[in-house]
XYZ file of C-alpha atoms in Angstrom:
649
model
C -1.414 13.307 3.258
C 0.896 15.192 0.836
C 0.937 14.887 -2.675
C -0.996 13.382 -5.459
C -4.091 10.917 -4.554
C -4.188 7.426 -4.987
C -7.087 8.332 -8.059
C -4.280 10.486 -9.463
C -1.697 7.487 -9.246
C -3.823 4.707 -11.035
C -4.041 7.024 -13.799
C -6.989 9.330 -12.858
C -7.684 13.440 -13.852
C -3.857 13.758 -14.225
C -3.434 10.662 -16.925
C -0.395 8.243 -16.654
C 1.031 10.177 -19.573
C 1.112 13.683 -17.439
C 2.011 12.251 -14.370
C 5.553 10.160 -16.114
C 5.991 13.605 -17.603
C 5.623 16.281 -14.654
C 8.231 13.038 -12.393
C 10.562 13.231 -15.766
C 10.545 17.027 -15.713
C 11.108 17.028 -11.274
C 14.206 15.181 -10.789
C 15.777 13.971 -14.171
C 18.940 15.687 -14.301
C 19.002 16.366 -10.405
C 22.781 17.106 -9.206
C 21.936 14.137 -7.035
C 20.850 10.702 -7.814
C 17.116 9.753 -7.388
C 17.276 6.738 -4.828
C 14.784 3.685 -5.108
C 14.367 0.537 -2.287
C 13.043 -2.153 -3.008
C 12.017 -3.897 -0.202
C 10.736 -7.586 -0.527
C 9.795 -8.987 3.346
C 10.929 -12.561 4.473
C 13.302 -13.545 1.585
C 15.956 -16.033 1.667
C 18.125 -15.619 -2.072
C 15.675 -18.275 -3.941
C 16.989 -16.162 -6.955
C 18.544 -17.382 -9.899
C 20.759 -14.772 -9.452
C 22.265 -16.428 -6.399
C 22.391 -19.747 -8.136
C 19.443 -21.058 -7.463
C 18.508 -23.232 -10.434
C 14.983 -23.865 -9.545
C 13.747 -20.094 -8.533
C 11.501 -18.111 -11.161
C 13.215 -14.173 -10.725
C 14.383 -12.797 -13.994
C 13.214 -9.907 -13.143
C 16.108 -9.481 -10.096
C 18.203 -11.421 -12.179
C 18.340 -8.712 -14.716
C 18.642 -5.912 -11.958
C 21.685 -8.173 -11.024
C 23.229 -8.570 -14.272
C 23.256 -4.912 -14.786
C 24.110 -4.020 -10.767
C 26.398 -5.649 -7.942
C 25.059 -8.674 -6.099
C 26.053 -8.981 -2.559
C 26.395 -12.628 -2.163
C 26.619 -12.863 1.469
C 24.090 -10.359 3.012
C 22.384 -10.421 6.194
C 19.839 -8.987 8.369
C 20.945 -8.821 11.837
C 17.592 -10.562 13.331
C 15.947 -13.268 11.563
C 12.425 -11.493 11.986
C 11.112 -7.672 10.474
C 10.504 -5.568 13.684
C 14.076 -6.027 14.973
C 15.700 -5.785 11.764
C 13.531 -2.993 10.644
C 14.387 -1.221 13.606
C 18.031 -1.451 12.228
C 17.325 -0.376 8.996
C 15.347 2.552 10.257
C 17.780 3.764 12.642
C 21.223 2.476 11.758
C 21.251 0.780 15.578
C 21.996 -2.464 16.327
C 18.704 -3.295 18.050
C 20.915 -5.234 20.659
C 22.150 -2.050 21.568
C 18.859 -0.123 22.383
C 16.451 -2.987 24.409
C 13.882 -3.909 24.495
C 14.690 -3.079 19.816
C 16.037 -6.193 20.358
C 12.597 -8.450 20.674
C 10.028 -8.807 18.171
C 6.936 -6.785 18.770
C 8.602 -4.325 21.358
C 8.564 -0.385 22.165
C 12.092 0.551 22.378
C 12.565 4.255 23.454
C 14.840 5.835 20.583
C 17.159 8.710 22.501
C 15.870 12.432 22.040
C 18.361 13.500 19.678
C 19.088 10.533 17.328
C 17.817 10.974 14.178
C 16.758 8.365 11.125
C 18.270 8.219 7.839
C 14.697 9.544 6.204
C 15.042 12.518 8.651
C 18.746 12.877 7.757
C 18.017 12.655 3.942
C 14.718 15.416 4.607
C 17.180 17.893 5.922
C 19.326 17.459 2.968
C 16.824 17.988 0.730
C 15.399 14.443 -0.181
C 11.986 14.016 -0.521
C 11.393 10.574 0.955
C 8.428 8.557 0.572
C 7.458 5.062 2.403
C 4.893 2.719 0.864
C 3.520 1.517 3.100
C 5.564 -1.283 6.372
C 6.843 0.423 9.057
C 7.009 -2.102 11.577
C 10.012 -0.053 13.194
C 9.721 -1.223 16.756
C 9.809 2.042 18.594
C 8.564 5.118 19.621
C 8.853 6.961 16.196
C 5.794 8.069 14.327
C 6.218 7.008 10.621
C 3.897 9.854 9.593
C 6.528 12.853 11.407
C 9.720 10.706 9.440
C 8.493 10.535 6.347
C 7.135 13.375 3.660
C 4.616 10.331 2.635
C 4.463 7.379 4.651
C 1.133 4.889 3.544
C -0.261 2.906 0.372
C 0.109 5.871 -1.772
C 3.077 6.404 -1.698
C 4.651 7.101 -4.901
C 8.060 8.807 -6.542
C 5.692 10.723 -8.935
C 4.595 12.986 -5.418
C 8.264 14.153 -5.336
C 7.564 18.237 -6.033
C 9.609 19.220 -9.275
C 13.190 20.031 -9.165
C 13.882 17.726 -5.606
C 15.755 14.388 -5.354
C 13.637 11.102 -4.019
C 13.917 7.916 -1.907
C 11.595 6.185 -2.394
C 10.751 2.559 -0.389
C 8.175 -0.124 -2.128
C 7.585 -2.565 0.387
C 6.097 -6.001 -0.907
C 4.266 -7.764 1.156
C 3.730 -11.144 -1.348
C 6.462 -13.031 0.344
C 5.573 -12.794 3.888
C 4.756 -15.438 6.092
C 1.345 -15.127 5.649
C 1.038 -15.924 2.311
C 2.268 -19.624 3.248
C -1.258 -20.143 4.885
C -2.805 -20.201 1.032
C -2.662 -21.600 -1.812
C -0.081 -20.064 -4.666
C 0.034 -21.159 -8.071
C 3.269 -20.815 -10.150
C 6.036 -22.539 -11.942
C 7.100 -24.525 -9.499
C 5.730 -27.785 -8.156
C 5.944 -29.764 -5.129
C 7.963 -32.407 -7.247
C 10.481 -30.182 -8.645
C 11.348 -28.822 -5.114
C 14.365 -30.243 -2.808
C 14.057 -30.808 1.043
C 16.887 -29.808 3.290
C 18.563 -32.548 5.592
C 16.949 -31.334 8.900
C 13.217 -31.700 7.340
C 11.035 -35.213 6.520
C 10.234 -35.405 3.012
C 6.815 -34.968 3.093
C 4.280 -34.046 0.511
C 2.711 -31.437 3.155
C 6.676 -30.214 3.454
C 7.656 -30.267 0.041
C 4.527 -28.542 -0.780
C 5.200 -25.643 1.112
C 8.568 -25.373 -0.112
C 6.888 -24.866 -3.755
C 4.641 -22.458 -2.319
C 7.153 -20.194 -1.349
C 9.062 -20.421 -4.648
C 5.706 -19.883 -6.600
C 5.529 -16.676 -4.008
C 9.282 -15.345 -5.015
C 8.113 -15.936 -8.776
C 5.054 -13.572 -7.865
C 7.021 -11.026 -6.021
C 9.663 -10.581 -8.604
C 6.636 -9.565 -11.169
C 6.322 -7.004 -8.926
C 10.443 -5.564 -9.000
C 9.906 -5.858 -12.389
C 6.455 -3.801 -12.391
C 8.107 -0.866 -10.588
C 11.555 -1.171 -12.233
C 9.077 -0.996 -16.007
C 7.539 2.480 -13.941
C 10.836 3.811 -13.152
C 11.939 3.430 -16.899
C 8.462 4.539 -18.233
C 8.634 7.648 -16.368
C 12.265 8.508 -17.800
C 13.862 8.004 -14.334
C 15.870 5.003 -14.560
C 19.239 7.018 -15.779
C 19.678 9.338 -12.418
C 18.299 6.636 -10.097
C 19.925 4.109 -8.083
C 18.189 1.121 -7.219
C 19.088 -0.629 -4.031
C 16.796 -4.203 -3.547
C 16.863 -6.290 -0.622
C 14.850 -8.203 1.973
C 14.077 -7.527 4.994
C 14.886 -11.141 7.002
C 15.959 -14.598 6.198
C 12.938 -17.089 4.790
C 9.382 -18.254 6.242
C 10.351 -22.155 5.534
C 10.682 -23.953 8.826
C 14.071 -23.146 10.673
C 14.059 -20.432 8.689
C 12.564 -17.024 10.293
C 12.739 -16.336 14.357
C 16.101 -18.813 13.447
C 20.009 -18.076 13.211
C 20.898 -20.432 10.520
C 21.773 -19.303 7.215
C 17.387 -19.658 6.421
C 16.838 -16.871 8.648
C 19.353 -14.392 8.199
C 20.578 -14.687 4.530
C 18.950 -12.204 2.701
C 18.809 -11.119 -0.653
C 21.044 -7.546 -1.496
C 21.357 -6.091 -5.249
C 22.978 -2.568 -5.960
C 22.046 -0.775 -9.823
C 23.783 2.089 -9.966
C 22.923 3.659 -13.872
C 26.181 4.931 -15.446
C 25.320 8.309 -14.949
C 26.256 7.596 -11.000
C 28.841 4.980 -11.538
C 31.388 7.019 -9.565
C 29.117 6.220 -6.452
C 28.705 2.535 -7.446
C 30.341 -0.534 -5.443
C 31.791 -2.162 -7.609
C 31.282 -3.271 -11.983
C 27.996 -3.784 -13.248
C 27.408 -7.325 -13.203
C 29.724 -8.349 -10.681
C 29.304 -9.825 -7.006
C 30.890 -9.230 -3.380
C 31.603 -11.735 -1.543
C 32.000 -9.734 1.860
C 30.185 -10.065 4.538
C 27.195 -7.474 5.077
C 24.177 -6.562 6.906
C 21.408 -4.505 6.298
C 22.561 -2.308 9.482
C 25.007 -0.973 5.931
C 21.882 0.074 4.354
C 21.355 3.610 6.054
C 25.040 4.148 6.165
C 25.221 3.724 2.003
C 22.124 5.828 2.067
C 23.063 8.558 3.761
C 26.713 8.120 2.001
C 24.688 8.678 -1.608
C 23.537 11.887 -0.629
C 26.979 12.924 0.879
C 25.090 13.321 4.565
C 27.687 12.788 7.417
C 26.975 9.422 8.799
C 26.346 10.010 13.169
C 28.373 8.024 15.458
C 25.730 6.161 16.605
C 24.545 4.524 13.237
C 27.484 1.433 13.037
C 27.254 0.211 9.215
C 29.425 0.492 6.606
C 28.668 2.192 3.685
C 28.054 0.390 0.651
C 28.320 2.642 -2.111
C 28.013 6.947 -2.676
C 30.818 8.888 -1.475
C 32.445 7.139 1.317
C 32.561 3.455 1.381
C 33.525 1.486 3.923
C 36.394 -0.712 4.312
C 35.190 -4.191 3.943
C 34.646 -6.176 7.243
C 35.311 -9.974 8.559
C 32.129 -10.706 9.562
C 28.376 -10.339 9.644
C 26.599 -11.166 13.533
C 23.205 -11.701 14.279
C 21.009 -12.868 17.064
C 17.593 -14.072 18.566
C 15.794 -12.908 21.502
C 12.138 -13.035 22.151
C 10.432 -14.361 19.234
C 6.560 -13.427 19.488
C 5.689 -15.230 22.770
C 8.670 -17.485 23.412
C 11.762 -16.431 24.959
C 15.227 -17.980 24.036
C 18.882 -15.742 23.373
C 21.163 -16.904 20.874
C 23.860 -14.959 19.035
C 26.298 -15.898 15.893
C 28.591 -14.899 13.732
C 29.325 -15.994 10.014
C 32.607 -15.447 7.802
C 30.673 -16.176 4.605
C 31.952 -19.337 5.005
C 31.674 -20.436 8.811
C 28.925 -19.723 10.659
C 29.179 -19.830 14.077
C 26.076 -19.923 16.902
C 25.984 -19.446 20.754
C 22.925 -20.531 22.385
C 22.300 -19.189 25.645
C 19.546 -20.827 26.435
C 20.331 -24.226 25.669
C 17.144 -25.875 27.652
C 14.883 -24.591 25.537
C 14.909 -26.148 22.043
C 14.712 -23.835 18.683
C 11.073 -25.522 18.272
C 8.855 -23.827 20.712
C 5.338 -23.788 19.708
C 4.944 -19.661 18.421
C 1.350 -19.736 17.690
C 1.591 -17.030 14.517
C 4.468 -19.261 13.264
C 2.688 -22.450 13.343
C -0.538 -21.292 12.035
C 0.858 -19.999 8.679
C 2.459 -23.232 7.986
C 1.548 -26.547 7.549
C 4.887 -27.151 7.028
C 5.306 -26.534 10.984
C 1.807 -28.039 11.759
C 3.487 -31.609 9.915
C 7.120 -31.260 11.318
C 5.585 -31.360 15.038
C 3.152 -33.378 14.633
C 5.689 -36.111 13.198
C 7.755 -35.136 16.464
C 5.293 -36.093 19.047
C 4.401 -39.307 16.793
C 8.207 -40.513 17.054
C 8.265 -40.854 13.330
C 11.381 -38.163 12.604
C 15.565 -39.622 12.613
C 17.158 -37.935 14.808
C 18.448 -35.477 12.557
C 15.483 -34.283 11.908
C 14.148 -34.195 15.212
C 17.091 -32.176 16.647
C 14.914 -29.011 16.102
C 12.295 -30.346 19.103
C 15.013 -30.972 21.602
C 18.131 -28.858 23.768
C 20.485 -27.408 21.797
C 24.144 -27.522 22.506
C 25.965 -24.703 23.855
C 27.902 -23.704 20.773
C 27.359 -24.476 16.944
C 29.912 -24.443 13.886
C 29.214 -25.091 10.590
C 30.749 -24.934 7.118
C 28.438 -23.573 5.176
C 30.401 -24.654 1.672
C 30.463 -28.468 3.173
C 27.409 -28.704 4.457
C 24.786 -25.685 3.633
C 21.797 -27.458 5.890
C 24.093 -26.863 8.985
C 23.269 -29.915 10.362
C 26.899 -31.009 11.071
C 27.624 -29.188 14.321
C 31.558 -29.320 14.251
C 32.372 -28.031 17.364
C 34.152 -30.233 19.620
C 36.422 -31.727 16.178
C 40.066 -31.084 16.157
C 40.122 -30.028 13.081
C 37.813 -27.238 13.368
C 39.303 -25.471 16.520
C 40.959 -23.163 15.606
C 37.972 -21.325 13.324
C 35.775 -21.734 16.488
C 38.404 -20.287 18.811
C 38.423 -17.164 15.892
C 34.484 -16.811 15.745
C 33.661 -16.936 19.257
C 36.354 -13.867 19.870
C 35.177 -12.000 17.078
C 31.474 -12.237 18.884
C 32.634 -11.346 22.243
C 34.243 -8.036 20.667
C 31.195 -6.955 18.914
C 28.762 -7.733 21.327
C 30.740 -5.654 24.038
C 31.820 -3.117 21.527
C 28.120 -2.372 20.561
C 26.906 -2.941 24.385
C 24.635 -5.983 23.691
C 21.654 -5.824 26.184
C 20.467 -9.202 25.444
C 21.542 -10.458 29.475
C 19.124 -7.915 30.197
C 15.465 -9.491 31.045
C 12.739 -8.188 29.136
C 11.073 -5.457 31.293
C 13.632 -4.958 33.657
C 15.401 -1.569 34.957
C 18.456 -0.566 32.936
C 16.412 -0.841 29.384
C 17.191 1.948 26.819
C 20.505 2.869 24.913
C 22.027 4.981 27.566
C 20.575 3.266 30.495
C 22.186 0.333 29.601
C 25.377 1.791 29.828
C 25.027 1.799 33.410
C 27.782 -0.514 34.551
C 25.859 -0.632 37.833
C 23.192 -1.619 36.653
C 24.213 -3.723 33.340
C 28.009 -5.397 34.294
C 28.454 -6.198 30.514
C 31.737 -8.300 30.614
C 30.787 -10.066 33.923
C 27.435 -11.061 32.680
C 28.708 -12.757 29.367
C 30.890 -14.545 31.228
C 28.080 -15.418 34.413
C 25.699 -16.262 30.781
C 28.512 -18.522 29.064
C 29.170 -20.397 32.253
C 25.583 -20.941 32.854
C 24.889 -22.430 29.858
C 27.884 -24.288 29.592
C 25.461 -26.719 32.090
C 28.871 -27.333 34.494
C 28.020 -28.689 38.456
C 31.041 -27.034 38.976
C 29.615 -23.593 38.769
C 27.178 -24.438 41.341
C 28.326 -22.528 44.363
C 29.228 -19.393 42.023
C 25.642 -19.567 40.910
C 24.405 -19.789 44.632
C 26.852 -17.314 45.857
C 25.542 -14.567 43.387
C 22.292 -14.972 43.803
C 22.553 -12.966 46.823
C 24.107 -10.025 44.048
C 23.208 -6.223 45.044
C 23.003 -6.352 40.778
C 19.256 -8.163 39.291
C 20.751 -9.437 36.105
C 23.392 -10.860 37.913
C 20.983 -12.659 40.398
C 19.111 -13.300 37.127
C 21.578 -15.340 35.298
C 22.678 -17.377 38.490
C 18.992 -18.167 38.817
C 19.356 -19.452 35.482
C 22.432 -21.530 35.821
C 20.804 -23.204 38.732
C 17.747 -23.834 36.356
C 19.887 -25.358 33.730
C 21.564 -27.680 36.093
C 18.392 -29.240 36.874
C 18.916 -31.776 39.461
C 22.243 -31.327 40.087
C 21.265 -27.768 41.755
C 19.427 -29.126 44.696
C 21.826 -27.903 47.569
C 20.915 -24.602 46.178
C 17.507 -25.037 47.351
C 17.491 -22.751 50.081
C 18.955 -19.965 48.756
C 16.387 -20.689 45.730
C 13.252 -20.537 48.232
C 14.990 -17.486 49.841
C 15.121 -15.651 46.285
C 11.462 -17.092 45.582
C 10.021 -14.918 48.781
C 11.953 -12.221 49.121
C 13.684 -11.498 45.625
C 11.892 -7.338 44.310
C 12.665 -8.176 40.667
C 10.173 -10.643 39.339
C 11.948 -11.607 36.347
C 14.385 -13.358 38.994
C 11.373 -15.095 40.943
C 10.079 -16.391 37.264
C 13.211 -18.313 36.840
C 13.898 -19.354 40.331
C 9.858 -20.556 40.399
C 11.023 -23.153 37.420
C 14.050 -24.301 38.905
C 12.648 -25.179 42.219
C 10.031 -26.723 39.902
C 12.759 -28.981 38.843
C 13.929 -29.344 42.726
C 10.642 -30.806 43.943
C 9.471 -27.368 45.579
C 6.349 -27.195 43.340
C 3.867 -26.849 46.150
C 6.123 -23.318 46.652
C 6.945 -22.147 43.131
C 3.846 -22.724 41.206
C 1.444 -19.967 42.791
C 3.892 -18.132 42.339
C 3.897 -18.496 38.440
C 0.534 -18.311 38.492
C 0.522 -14.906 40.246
C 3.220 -13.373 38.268
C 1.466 -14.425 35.075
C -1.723 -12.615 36.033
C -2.426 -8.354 36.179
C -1.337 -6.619 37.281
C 2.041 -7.556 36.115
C 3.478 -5.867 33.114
C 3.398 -8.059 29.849
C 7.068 -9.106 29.868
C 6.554 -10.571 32.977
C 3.182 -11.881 32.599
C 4.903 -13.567 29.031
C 7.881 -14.937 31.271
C 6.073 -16.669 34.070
C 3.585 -18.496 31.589
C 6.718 -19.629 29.485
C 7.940 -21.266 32.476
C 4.599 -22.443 33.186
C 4.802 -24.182 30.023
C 8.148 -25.809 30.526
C 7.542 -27.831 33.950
C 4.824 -30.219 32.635
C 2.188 -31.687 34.849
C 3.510 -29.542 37.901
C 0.960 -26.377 35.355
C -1.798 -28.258 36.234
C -2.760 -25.919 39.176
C -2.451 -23.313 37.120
C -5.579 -24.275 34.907
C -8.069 -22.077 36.034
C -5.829 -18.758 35.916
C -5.041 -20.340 31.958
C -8.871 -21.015 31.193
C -9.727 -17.269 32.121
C -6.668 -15.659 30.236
C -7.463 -17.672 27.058
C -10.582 -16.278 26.876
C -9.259 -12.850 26.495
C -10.346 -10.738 23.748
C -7.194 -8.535 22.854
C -8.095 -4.830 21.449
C -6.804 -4.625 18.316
C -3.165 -3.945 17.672
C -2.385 -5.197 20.926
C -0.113 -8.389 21.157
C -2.042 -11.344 22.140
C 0.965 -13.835 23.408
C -1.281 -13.959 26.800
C -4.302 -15.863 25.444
C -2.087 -17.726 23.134
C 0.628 -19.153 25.888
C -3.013 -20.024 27.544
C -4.568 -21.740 24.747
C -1.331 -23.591 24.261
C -0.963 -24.589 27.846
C -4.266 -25.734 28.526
C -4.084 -28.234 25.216
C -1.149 -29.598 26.543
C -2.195 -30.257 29.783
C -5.391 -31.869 29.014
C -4.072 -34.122 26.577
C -5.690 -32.487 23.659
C -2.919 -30.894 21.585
C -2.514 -31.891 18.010
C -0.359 -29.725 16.264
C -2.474 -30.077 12.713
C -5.477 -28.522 13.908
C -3.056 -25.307 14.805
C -4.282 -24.142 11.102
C -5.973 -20.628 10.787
C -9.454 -21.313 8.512
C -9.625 -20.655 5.078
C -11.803 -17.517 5.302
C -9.352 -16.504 8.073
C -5.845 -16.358 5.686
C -7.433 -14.889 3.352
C -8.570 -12.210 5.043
C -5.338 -11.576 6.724
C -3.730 -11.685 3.184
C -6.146 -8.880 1.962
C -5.709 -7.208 5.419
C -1.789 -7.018 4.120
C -2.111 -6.202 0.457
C -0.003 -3.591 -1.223
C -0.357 -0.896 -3.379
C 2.204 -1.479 -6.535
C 0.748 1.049 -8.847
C -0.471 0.475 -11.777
C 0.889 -2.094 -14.080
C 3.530 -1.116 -17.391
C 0.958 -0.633 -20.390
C 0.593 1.133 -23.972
C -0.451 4.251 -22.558
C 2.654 5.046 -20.869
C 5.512 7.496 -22.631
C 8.378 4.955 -24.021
């Protein structure tokens, strides 16, 4: 690694005093502005900043008091690896699949280049301390001049600019699986409409305030650096997280919980000719954190390349102000579903897809960090939840609207009302541009041929416009799509035999005269992503004796894991008719995965088998004791040393 040691950063044969100095000396009256991220993970705005009357964050209070808050900020995927992905490369991870699923390996195209690459050849030094999580084929260590838990603006050789990103870890979901002290207690908290009020609920809720308390000590631990080292006048400070919240229907989710994210621009006066707006003032427009690169790059005055799609924030070009923020869901860990929204700031507006499956499938790493989850389900299965409550365990409609001013819980799904037409009619076209305008590959199953930024561009391959229409009228659950869906699944094109495969599977009974062609596609069909979902429909036809070794051998090697994922997901979803499958389940369950391999295999197993046998209780889903801690140490991050009497005032 370049640079100073991590002896030399707490304060070792260099001193804390020599080390402020030398930084003070390097880049304090650069001809360019020193540029600082701070990057908290999993963050909803439970900041007093945004109104929040209950949060603990004076520390990002006071950044916003003497900065610009951006009230209605978004990540574009309610989990990191997507949205890190964006905030890497500028890309919409829709538009470069498989970016678009969490835990993936998207191929970025030889020639694009990241913003810390960009910013390099400019003449940045740019450190990352220490998530990367980026979703792709880049190496972190070729990007950045110091990528790890080192990483430090006092490495920055004299006389050369920084950016610098601090990534906290202290919010993440797995600090929900221990206990967290802090100002806030389960009494004080209040429980959104869609949850019980519960003291196992309303005690994670206080848990995750006590956690933004914690990680706003932090902020203010590097911000009290920054000004110790004499840096704070010719850097601007950008802070932000990285997704929505880890409280349920809040992360892997497109509500407002999993996408609203909090976004604070200091720019010192020094700079304020870059700056977006007055200090202590807020904008209401909508943005996402795809903006982030752009206003980085825009800082330094580096041309922005066609393929990055934000708007700059702030520096020397900034954007016009936009309409609307979008986001979306794909593959979340091991469970499949496809949703994509769109929010005004004041509407949001949600397309599901895959309206058969409900937003609560069991995701093993999701309901192990929170008891929260663990309670929610297990109150589910026990009939105890109103049916408000218990909306999150069963099919979703088609299409969502909700105002978010009226009714902040979205739990009031106004589409269908009179009076809310017309701002349906205006969100759902304002999707349908962007997605085709930034070539979503979402109706693109996971694995399949046509993957990749270019390749996806392939109209043979990837019909865009015809298969959001084929997807909408699918889920839409009409009989009278029937013969369209049987018609096309004799398509030349796989996605399109895909998604008629999927209306069928939607219609449930109502699809049985497609039963032969079904059977037809189950034997003969090359692409197994189409047998997966024509296995599960015929499941739903009575043809189990046919479709379920079928499941069984596309969930086994030597498939490739998106397929292996797919068939056990359906495996999961028709019931009783698994129960042949038990053997292949007991076997993959038992799998040891190498580390920093995914292990959705043996969990979809594990999961399966408990079902089936009757066995299930969602409580005992908890990781032990000795086990969350160890993954909270096995995530700890390096935030320097702490403001004290020894450093220069």
């Amino acid at each position: 690694m370049t640079g100073l040691s991590r002896r030399a950063l707490l304060g070792g044969t260099l001193g804390l005093a020599g080390l402020a100095a030398t930084a003070a000396r390097g880049q304090s009256g650069s001809e360019r502005p020193n540029i600082l991220c701070l990057v908290s993970e999993d963050n909803n705005p439970y900041i007093g900043a945004y109104g929040d009357r209950l949060a603990r964050t004076p520390h990002i209070d006071a950044l916003a008091a003497r900065g610009v808050l951006f009230r209605n900020a978004y990540s574009v995927a309610p989990v990191c690896a997507p949205s890190r992905f964006g905030l890497l490369t500028g890309i919409d991870p829709r538009s470069c699949s498989p970016a678009q699923h969490m835990r993936a390996q998207a191929r970025l195209p030889e020639g694009f280049q990241t913003y810390p690459e960009l910013l390099r050849a400019a003449g940045y030094f740019c450190i990352n301390n220490p998530k990367t999580d980026y979703n792709c084929d880049v190496d972190p260590q070729a990007i950045w001049d110091v990528q790890g838990v080192e990483g430090h603006w006092r490495m920055t050789p004299p006389g050369q600019p920084f950016l610098c990103v601090l990534n906290t870890g202290t919010t993440h979901e797995n600090s929900m699986c221990s206990a967290r002290e802090g100002s806030v207690t389960p009494q004080d908290v209040r429980v959104p409409a869609f949850l019980p009020d519960t003291p196992v609920i309303r005690a994670d809720i206080a848990r995750y305030y006590n956690a933004m308390e914690a990680m706003d000590a932090e902020i203010g631990n590097w911000l009290a650096q920054l000004e110790a080292d004499g840096l704070a006048d010719d850097t601007i400070v950008i802070y932000y997280g990285d997704n929505g919240g880890v409280l349920p229907r809040s992360k892997r989710y497109c509500y407002e919980e999993g996408l609203r994210v909090p976004l604070v621009v200091h720019v010192p006066p020094r700079w304020q000719h870059l700056a977006p707006g007055m200090p202590d003032s807020v904008s209401q427009a909508p943005v996402t954190l795809l903006d982030v690169p752009a206003s980085l790059l825009s800082i330094a005055g580096v041309p922005q390349p066609p393929q990055m799609t934000g708007k700059p924030l702030l520096g020397q070009r900034i954007g016009q102000p936009v309409t609307y923020a979008f986001g979306f869901r794909d593959r979340m860990d091991e469970r499949y579903d496809l949703v994509r929204t769109v929010t005004d700031g004041r509407w949001r507006y949600i397309r599901n897809y895959m309206p058969h499956r409900p937003n609560g499938q069991h995701v093993a790493f999701e309901w192990a960090m929170q008891a929260a989850y663990r309670e929610w389900n297990a109150l589910h299965l026990a009939g105890q939840l109103t049916a408000q409550q218990d909306a999150f365990f069963q099919a979703k409609p088609f299409e969502e609207l909700y105002d978010l001013a009226a009714d902040p819980d979205e739990v009031n799904n106004l589409i269908g009302t009179p009076a809310a037409a017309g701002v349906a009619a205006r969100l759902s076209r304002a999707l349908d541009r962007h997605m085709l305008a930034i070539n979503d590959n979402g109706f693109l199953p996971e694995g399949a041929t046509g993957e990749g930024y270019f390749e996806s561009r392939d109209r043979a391959v990837y019909p865009l416009r015809k298969l959001m229409t084929l997807a909408s009228r699918a889920a839409s659950r009409s009989p009278r799509n029937l013969s369209r869906f049987q018609r096309l699944l004799a398509s030349p094109v796989p996605a399109i035999r895909f998604w008629a495969a999927r209306g069928l599977l939607m219609l449930g009974a109502q699809a049985a005269p497609a039963r032969a062609a079904l059977l037809d596609v189950l034997s003969n069909d090359a692409v197994p992503q189409v047998r997966v979902v024509a296995a599960e429909a015929l499941v739903g036809l009575g043809e189990a004796e046919a479709a379920v070794p079928v499941l069984i051998a596309l969930a086994d090697d030597p498939q490739p894991l998106p397929v292996r994922v797919q068939a056990l997901d359906a495996l999961t979803f028709i019931g009783e008719a698994a129960r042949p499958a038990l053997p292949l389940l007991q076997r993959l369950a038992a799998i040891t995965v190498a580390p920093g391999q995914t292990d959705y295999v043996p969990r979809l197993a594990a999961y399966l088998i408990a079902l089936l046998e009757g066995t299930y209780d969602p409580r005992a889903d908890a990781i032990p004791a000795q086990g969350c801690a160890a993954l909270n140490r096995s995530g700890a991050l390096f935030m320097g040393p702490p403001p004290s009497a020894a450093w220069p005032r």
